[in-house]
Amino acid sequence: MQILDGKIVSQSVKEKIKEKTILFKSNGNKTPHLAAILVGTNGASETYVASKVKNCEEVGFKSSLIRFDENIEEAALIEAIEKLNRDEDVDGILVQLPLPKQINEEKIINLINPDKDVDGFHPMSIGKMVQGLPTFIPATPYGIILMLEHYKIETSGKHAVVIGRSNIVGRPISILLSRNAYPGNCTVTVCHSRTKNLKEICLQADIIVAALGIPEFLKADMVKENAVVVDVGITRVVDATKKSGFAIKGDVDFASVAPKCSYITPVPGGVGLMTIAALLMNTFTAAELKIKH
Ligand code: NAD
């Protein structure tokens, strides 16, 4: 069994971005700039955004964090996005999800200029991805692809089972794994909350991507020998032994599943770190695209 190490791979991706950024700037271009919008004070969202901003600095990007109160009205948020859309200095815009109830998430995402849609959630980005056209790929699925690529994992003709069908993880990774490319060319089964015989389906999988958000859901008796297991889940569970008071759990029961796998991602230290690296990659692409336009 080999660990798919998000720390090593994300570091290597970030080193590449750092080098590209130095070259980009030395050619007279401006510093790539990511603007992040954070609404409210949700603990997990705060952590994610802080990490994104810190990682921007690491690779030589500029970043702006725009914070709004939990009670912000939709119109004010719309205005903020439109301002960022117009701002020539801003290459990438990300709106940290989830947003409070009074805000229509779909409406907000659809407002982001597709040329700055570094989260890859805009229908234009998703549509292009489905058609296999160059576009921004949502960061988590993109991070998984970069991870499989780094370890040169054979995917062609393999049966990949994706558990979860969300627009940000399950659905896009299922599309990417089925495309005629590397990594890809898998036969993909998408499972979800209404799937029957999930265990039997998982037992046929050469590759399993678990993205359902139920801690330690995937057990050893659901995984065949030598499967590749990618654990996307991130759930905070109460843990009095931790200073923070919580522990991070993946969707895979790592202790029992890992010994059966050929490759497996840990949580933390797996897909989460790749997600940030992929976001940086998208931001660099956005900056590059702008000079080509
Ligand atoms: P979501 O809640 O939007 O979707 C969950 C999906 O799982 C749904 O499609 C649902 O049908 C399916 N599901 C629920 N219960 C199921 C069951 N018993 N059997 C089969 N399928 C079931 O979640 P999401 O936004 O896709 O996130 C999934 C997990 O990934 C969460 O833990 C989230 O925190 C994590 N996540 C991690 C990263 C990262 O960077 N590592 C990024 C995004 C999300």
CSV table of C-alpha atoms and ligand atoms in Angstrom, one decimal:
chain,number,residue,atom,x,y,z
A,1,MET,CA,0.0,0.0,0.0
A,2,GLN,CA,1.3,3.4,-0.9
A,3,ILE,CA,0.0,6.7,0.5
A,4,LEU,CA,-1.0,9.4,-2.0
A,5,ASP,CA,0.7,12.2,-0.1
A,6,GLY,CA,-1.1,15.5,-0.6
A,7,LYS,CA,1.7,17.3,1.2
A,8,ILE,CA,4.4,16.2,-1.2
A,9,VAL,CA,2.3,16.6,-4.4
A,10,SER,CA,0.8,19.9,-3.4
A,11,GLN,CA,4.3,21.2,-2.6
A,12,SER,CA,5.6,20.1,-5.9
A,13,VAL,CA,2.6,21.8,-7.7
A,14,LYS,CA,3.2,25.0,-5.7
A,15,GLU,CA,6.9,25.0,-6.5
A,16,LYS,CA,6.0,24.9,-10.2
A,17,ILE,CA,3.5,27.7,-9.8
A,18,LYS,CA,6.1,29.8,-7.9
A,19,GLU,CA,8.6,29.3,-10.7
A,20,LYS,CA,6.0,30.2,-13.4
A,21,THR,CA,5.0,33.3,-11.5
A,22,ILE,CA,8.6,34.5,-11.2
A,23,LEU,CA,8.9,34.1,-15.0
A,24,PHE,CA,5.5,35.7,-15.6
A,25,LYS,CA,6.4,38.7,-13.6
A,26,SER,CA,9.9,39.0,-15.1
A,27,ASN,CA,8.3,39.2,-18.5
A,28,GLY,CA,6.6,42.4,-17.4
A,29,ASN,CA,3.3,41.0,-16.3
A,30,LYS,CA,1.5,42.0,-13.1
A,31,THR,CA,1.3,39.8,-10.0
A,32,PRO,CA,-1.5,37.3,-10.3
A,33,HIS,CA,-4.3,38.3,-7.9
A,34,LEU,CA,-6.9,36.2,-6.2
A,35,ALA,CA,-9.8,37.9,-4.4
A,36,ALA,CA,-11.7,35.8,-1.8
A,37,ILE,CA,-15.1,36.7,-0.4
A,38,LEU,CA,-16.0,35.4,3.0
A,39,VAL,CA,-19.4,35.9,4.5
A,40,GLY,CA,-19.9,35.3,8.2
A,41,THR,CA,-17.6,33.6,10.7
A,42,ASN,CA,-18.1,29.9,10.1
A,43,GLY,CA,-15.1,28.2,11.6
A,44,ALA,CA,-14.4,25.8,8.8
A,45,SER,CA,-14.8,28.5,6.1
A,46,GLU,CA,-12.5,30.8,8.1
A,47,THR,CA,-9.8,28.1,8.1
A,48,TYR,CA,-10.2,27.3,4.4
A,49,VAL,CA,-10.0,31.0,3.3
A,50,ALA,CA,-7.1,31.7,5.7
A,51,SER,CA,-5.2,28.8,4.1
A,52,LYS,CA,-6.0,29.9,0.6
A,53,VAL,CA,-4.7,33.4,1.3
A,54,LYS,CA,-1.5,32.1,3.0
A,55,ASN,CA,-0.9,29.8,0.0
A,56,CYS,CA,-1.3,32.7,-2.4
A,57,GLU,CA,1.6,34.5,-0.6
A,58,GLU,CA,3.7,31.3,-0.7
A,59,VAL,CA,3.6,31.2,-4.5
A,60,GLY,CA,4.0,34.9,-5.0
A,61,PHE,CA,0.4,35.9,-5.8
A,62,LYS,CA,-1.4,38.9,-4.4
A,63,SER,CA,-4.6,38.1,-2.5
A,64,SER,CA,-7.4,40.1,-1.1
A,65,LEU,CA,-9.8,38.9,1.5
A,66,ILE,CA,-13.1,40.7,1.5
A,67,ARG,CA,-15.2,39.9,4.5
A,68,PHE,CA,-18.9,40.5,5.1
A,69,ASP,CA,-21.2,40.2,8.0
A,70,GLU,CA,-23.4,37.1,8.2
A,71,ASN,CA,-26.5,39.3,7.7
A,72,ILE,CA,-25.3,41.0,4.5
A,73,GLU,CA,-28.1,41.5,2.0
A,74,GLU,CA,-27.9,39.8,-1.3
A,75,ALA,CA,-27.8,43.1,-3.2
A,76,ALA,CA,-24.7,44.2,-1.4
A,77,LEU,CA,-22.9,40.9,-2.2
A,78,ILE,CA,-23.9,41.2,-5.8
A,79,GLU,CA,-22.4,44.7,-5.9
A,80,ALA,CA,-19.2,43.4,-4.4
A,81,ILE,CA,-18.9,40.7,-7.1
A,82,GLU,CA,-19.6,43.1,-9.9
A,83,LYS,CA,-16.9,45.4,-8.6
A,84,LEU,CA,-14.4,42.5,-8.6
A,85,ASN,CA,-15.5,41.6,-12.1
A,86,ARG,CA,-14.7,45.1,-13.3
A,87,ASP,CA,-11.4,45.3,-11.3
A,88,GLU,CA,-8.6,44.9,-13.9
A,89,ASP,CA,-6.1,43.9,-11.2
A,90,VAL,CA,-8.2,40.9,-10.0
A,91,ASP,CA,-7.6,37.7,-11.9
A,92,GLY,CA,-9.5,35.2,-9.9
A,93,ILE,CA,-12.6,35.5,-7.7
A,94,LEU,CA,-13.7,32.9,-5.2
A,95,VAL,CA,-16.8,33.1,-3.0
A,96,GLN,CA,-16.4,30.8,0.0
A,97,LEU,CA,-19.4,28.5,0.3
A,98,PRO,CA,-21.7,27.9,2.0
A,99,LEU,CA,-23.4,31.3,2.0
A,100,PRO,CA,-26.1,32.3,4.6
A,101,LYS,CA,-29.7,31.4,3.9
A,102,GLN,CA,-30.8,34.9,2.7
A,103,ILE,CA,-28.3,34.6,-0.2
A,104,ASN,CA,-29.0,32.6,-3.4
A,105,GLU,CA,-25.8,30.8,-4.0
A,106,GLU,CA,-26.6,29.9,-7.5
A,107,LYS,CA,-27.3,33.5,-8.4
A,108,ILE,CA,-24.0,34.6,-6.9
A,109,ILE,CA,-21.9,32.0,-8.6
A,110,ASN,CA,-23.5,32.8,-12.0
A,111,LEU,CA,-22.6,36.4,-11.5
A,112,ILE,CA,-18.8,35.8,-11.4
A,113,ASN,CA,-17.1,36.6,-14.7
A,114,PRO,CA,-16.3,33.2,-16.2
A,115,ASP,CA,-12.8,34.5,-17.0
A,116,LYS,CA,-12.2,34.9,-13.3
A,117,ASP,CA,-14.1,31.8,-12.2
A,118,VAL,CA,-11.1,30.0,-10.5
A,119,ASP,CA,-13.4,27.8,-8.5
A,120,GLY,CA,-14.8,26.5,-11.7
A,121,PHE,CA,-18.5,26.5,-10.4
A,122,HIS,CA,-19.9,28.8,-13.1
A,123,PRO,CA,-22.3,26.9,-15.5
A,124,MET,CA,-20.0,28.1,-18.4
A,125,SER,CA,-17.0,26.5,-16.8
A,126,ILE,CA,-18.9,23.3,-16.0
A,127,GLY,CA,-20.3,23.1,-19.6
A,128,LYS,CA,-16.9,23.5,-21.1
A,129,MET,CA,-15.5,20.8,-18.8
A,130,VAL,CA,-18.2,18.4,-19.9
A,131,GLN,CA,-17.4,19.1,-23.5
A,132,GLY,CA,-13.6,18.6,-22.8
A,133,LEU,CA,-12.8,22.2,-23.7
A,134,PRO,CA,-10.1,24.1,-21.9
A,135,THR,CA,-11.6,25.8,-18.8
A,136,PHE,CA,-11.4,26.1,-15.0
A,137,ILE,CA,-11.9,22.8,-13.4
A,138,PRO,CA,-13.4,22.8,-9.9
A,139,ALA,CA,-10.5,22.8,-7.5
A,140,THR,CA,-11.2,19.5,-5.6
A,141,PRO,CA,-11.7,17.3,-8.7
A,142,TYR,CA,-8.8,19.0,-10.4
A,143,GLY,CA,-6.6,18.3,-7.3
A,144,ILE,CA,-7.6,14.6,-7.5
A,145,ILE,CA,-6.6,14.5,-11.1
A,146,LEU,CA,-3.2,16.2,-10.3
A,147,MET,CA,-2.7,13.6,-7.6
A,148,LEU,CA,-3.4,10.6,-9.9
A,149,GLU,CA,-1.2,12.1,-12.5
A,150,HIS,CA,1.7,12.7,-10.1
A,151,TYR,CA,1.7,9.0,-9.0
A,152,LYS,CA,1.2,7.9,-12.6
A,153,ILE,CA,-1.8,5.8,-11.6
A,154,GLU,CA,-3.2,3.7,-14.4
A,155,THR,CA,-6.8,4.7,-15.0
A,156,SER,CA,-7.6,3.6,-18.6
A,157,GLY,CA,-10.3,0.9,-18.7
A,158,LYS,CA,-10.6,0.9,-14.9
A,159,HIS,CA,-13.9,0.9,-13.1
A,160,ALA,CA,-14.2,4.0,-11.0
A,161,VAL,CA,-16.9,4.3,-8.4
A,162,VAL,CA,-17.7,7.8,-7.2
A,163,ILE,CA,-19.7,8.1,-4.1
A,164,GLY,CA,-21.5,11.5,-4.1
A,165,ARG,CA,-23.0,13.5,-6.9
A,166,SER,CA,-22.5,17.1,-5.7
A,167,ASN,CA,-21.7,19.9,-8.2
A,168,ILE,CA,-18.4,20.6,-6.6
A,169,VAL,CA,-17.0,17.1,-6.2
A,170,GLY,CA,-18.8,14.0,-7.2
A,171,ARG,CA,-20.4,15.1,-10.5
A,172,PRO,CA,-17.3,16.8,-11.9
A,173,ILE,CA,-14.8,14.1,-10.9
A,174,SER,CA,-17.1,11.5,-12.5
A,175,ILE,CA,-17.0,13.5,-15.7
A,176,LEU,CA,-13.2,13.9,-15.6
A,177,LEU,CA,-12.5,10.3,-14.9
A,178,SER,CA,-14.7,9.3,-17.9
A,179,ARG,CA,-13.1,11.7,-20.4
A,180,ASN,CA,-10.9,10.5,-23.2
A,181,ALA,CA,-7.7,11.7,-21.6
A,182,TYR,CA,-5.2,10.8,-18.9
A,183,PRO,CA,-6.1,10.5,-16.1
A,184,GLY,CA,-9.4,9.3,-17.4
A,185,ASN,CA,-10.8,6.7,-19.7
A,186,CYS,CA,-12.5,5.0,-16.8
A,187,THR,CA,-15.8,3.4,-16.8
A,188,VAL,CA,-17.6,5.4,-14.1
A,189,THR,CA,-20.4,4.6,-11.8
A,190,VAL,CA,-21.8,7.5,-9.8
A,191,CYS,CA,-23.4,6.4,-6.5
A,192,HIS,CA,-25.5,8.6,-4.2
A,193,SER,CA,-27.9,8.6,-1.3
A,194,ARG,CA,-30.5,6.6,-3.3
A,195,THR,CA,-28.1,4.0,-4.6
A,196,LYS,CA,-29.0,0.4,-3.9
A,197,ASN,CA,-26.4,-2.3,-3.3
A,198,LEU,CA,-23.6,0.3,-2.8
A,199,LYS,CA,-21.4,-2.3,-1.2
A,200,GLU,CA,-21.6,-4.7,-4.2
A,201,ILE,CA,-20.9,-1.8,-6.6
A,202,CYS,CA,-17.9,-0.6,-4.5
A,203,LEU,CA,-16.6,-4.2,-4.5
A,204,GLN,CA,-16.3,-4.0,-8.3
A,205,ALA,CA,-14.3,-0.8,-8.2
A,206,ASP,CA,-10.7,-0.4,-9.2
A,207,ILE,CA,-10.8,3.2,-8.1
A,208,ILE,CA,-13.1,4.6,-5.4
A,209,VAL,CA,-13.7,8.3,-4.8
A,210,ALA,CA,-15.5,8.8,-1.6
A,211,ALA,CA,-17.2,12.2,-1.4
A,212,LEU,CA,-20.3,11.9,0.7
A,213,GLY,CA,-19.4,13.6,4.0
A,214,ILE,CA,-20.1,10.7,6.3
A,215,PRO,CA,-17.1,10.0,8.5
A,216,GLU,CA,-15.5,6.6,8.1
A,217,PHE,CA,-18.4,5.4,5.9
A,218,LEU,CA,-16.3,3.3,3.5
A,219,LYS,CA,-15.3,0.1,5.3
A,220,ALA,CA,-12.9,-2.7,4.4
A,221,ASP,CA,-15.6,-5.1,3.4
A,222,MET,CA,-16.7,-2.6,0.7
A,223,VAL,CA,-13.3,-2.5,-1.0
A,224,LYS,CA,-11.6,-5.0,-3.2
A,225,GLU,CA,-7.9,-5.9,-2.9
A,226,ASN,CA,-5.5,-3.4,-4.6
A,227,ALA,CA,-8.1,-0.8,-5.1
A,228,VAL,CA,-7.1,2.9,-5.3
A,229,VAL,CA,-9.1,4.9,-2.7
A,230,VAL,CA,-9.4,8.6,-2.8
A,231,ASP,CA,-11.0,10.1,0.3
A,232,VAL,CA,-12.5,13.5,-0.2
A,233,GLY,CA,-14.4,13.7,3.0
A,234,ILE,CA,-13.7,16.4,5.6
A,235,THR,CA,-15.9,16.3,8.7
A,236,ARG,CA,-15.1,17.9,12.0
A,237,VAL,CA,-15.9,15.5,14.9
A,238,VAL,CA,-15.8,16.3,18.6
A,239,ASP,CA,-12.5,15.1,20.1
A,240,ALA,CA,-11.7,16.2,23.6
A,241,THR,CA,-8.1,15.0,23.3
A,242,LYS,CA,-7.4,17.7,20.6
A,243,LYS,CA,-6.5,21.2,21.6
A,244,SER,CA,-9.0,22.5,19.1
A,245,GLY,CA,-11.7,20.2,20.5
A,246,PHE,CA,-12.3,18.5,17.2
A,247,ALA,CA,-10.7,16.0,14.9
A,248,ILE,CA,-10.9,15.9,11.1
A,249,LYS,CA,-12.3,12.7,9.7
A,250,GLY,CA,-12.5,11.4,6.1
A,251,ASP,CA,-15.2,9.3,4.5
A,252,VAL,CA,-13.0,6.3,4.6
A,253,ASP,CA,-12.3,4.0,7.6
A,254,PHE,CA,-8.6,4.4,6.9
A,255,ALA,CA,-7.3,1.9,9.5
A,256,SER,CA,-9.3,-1.0,8.0
A,257,VAL,CA,-9.3,0.0,4.3
A,258,ALA,CA,-5.7,1.1,3.9
A,259,PRO,CA,-4.1,-2.4,4.1
A,260,LYS,CA,-6.3,-3.6,1.2
A,261,CYS,CA,-5.4,-0.7,-1.1
A,262,SER,CA,-2.7,-0.3,-3.7
A,263,TYR,CA,-2.9,3.5,-3.1
A,264,ILE,CA,-4.9,5.6,-0.6
A,265,THR,CA,-5.2,9.3,0.3
A,266,PRO,CA,-5.0,10.1,4.0
A,267,VAL,CA,-7.3,12.7,5.8
A,268,PRO,CA,-5.9,15.1,6.6
A,269,GLY,CA,-2.9,15.4,4.3
A,270,GLY,CA,-4.5,14.2,1.1
A,271,VAL,CA,-7.1,15.7,-1.2
A,272,GLY,CA,-7.6,18.9,1.0
A,273,LEU,CA,-4.1,20.1,0.3
A,274,MET,CA,-4.5,19.3,-3.4
A,275,THR,CA,-7.6,21.4,-3.6
A,276,ILE,CA,-5.7,24.5,-2.6
A,277,ALA,CA,-2.9,23.7,-5.1
A,278,ALA,CA,-5.5,23.3,-7.9
A,279,LEU,CA,-7.1,26.7,-7.0
A,280,LEU,CA,-3.6,28.3,-7.3
A,281,MET,CA,-3.2,26.6,-10.6
A,282,ASN,CA,-6.5,28.0,-11.8
A,283,THR,CA,-5.6,31.5,-10.6
A,284,PHE,CA,-2.3,31.4,-12.5
A,285,THR,CA,-4.2,30.3,-15.6
A,286,ALA,CA,-6.7,33.2,-15.2
A,287,ALA,CA,-3.8,35.7,-15.0
A,288,GLU,CA,-2.2,34.1,-18.1
A,289,LEU,CA,-5.5,34.0,-20.0
A,290,LYS,CA,-6.0,37.7,-19.4
A,291,ILE,CA,-2.7,38.7,-21.2
A,292,LYS,CA,-3.7,36.4,-24.1
A,293,HIS,CA,-7.1,38.1,-24.5
B,1,NAD,P1,-22.8,17.2,-0.4
B,1,NAD,O1,-23.4,17.1,0.9
B,1,NAD,O2,-23.1,18.3,-1.4
B,1,NAD,O3,-23.0,15.8,-1.2
B,1,NAD,C1,-22.9,14.6,-0.6
B,1,NAD,C2,-23.3,13.5,-1.6
B,1,NAD,O4,-23.2,12.3,-1.0
B,1,NAD,C3,-24.7,13.7,-2.2
B,1,NAD,O5,-24.7,13.6,-3.6
B,1,NAD,C4,-25.5,12.5,-1.6
B,1,NAD,O6,-26.4,11.9,-2.5
B,1,NAD,C5,-24.3,11.5,-1.3
B,1,NAD,N1,-24.6,10.6,-0.2
B,1,NAD,C6,-25.1,11.0,1.1
B,1,NAD,N2,-25.3,10.0,1.8
B,1,NAD,C7,-25.0,8.9,1.1
B,1,NAD,C8,-25.0,7.5,1.4
B,1,NAD,N3,-25.4,7.0,2.6
B,1,NAD,N4,-24.6,6.7,0.4
B,1,NAD,C9,-24.2,7.1,-0.8
B,1,NAD,N5,-24.2,8.4,-1.1
B,1,NAD,C10,-24.5,9.3,-0.1
B,1,NAD,O7,-21.2,17.1,-0.1
B,1,NAD,P2,-19.9,17.6,-0.9
B,1,NAD,O8,-19.9,19.1,-0.9
B,1,NAD,O9,-19.7,16.9,-2.2
B,1,NAD,O10,-18.8,17.1,0.1
B,1,NAD,C11,-18.6,15.8,0.4
B,1,NAD,C12,-17.5,15.7,1.5
B,1,NAD,O11,-16.3,16.2,0.9
B,1,NAD,C13,-17.7,16.5,2.7
B,1,NAD,O12,-17.2,15.9,3.8
B,1,NAD,C14,-17.0,17.8,2.4
B,1,NAD,O13,-16.6,18.5,3.6
B,1,NAD,C15,-15.8,17.2,1.7
B,1,NAD,N6,-15.1,18.2,0.8
B,1,NAD,C16,-13.8,18.2,0.8
B,1,NAD,C17,-13.0,19.0,0.0
B,1,NAD,C18,-11.6,18.9,0.0
B,1,NAD,O14,-10.9,19.9,-0.4
B,1,NAD,N7,-11.0,17.8,0.5
B,1,NAD,C19,-13.7,19.8,-0.9
B,1,NAD,C20,-15.1,19.8,-0.9
B,1,NAD,C21,-15.8,19.0,-0.1
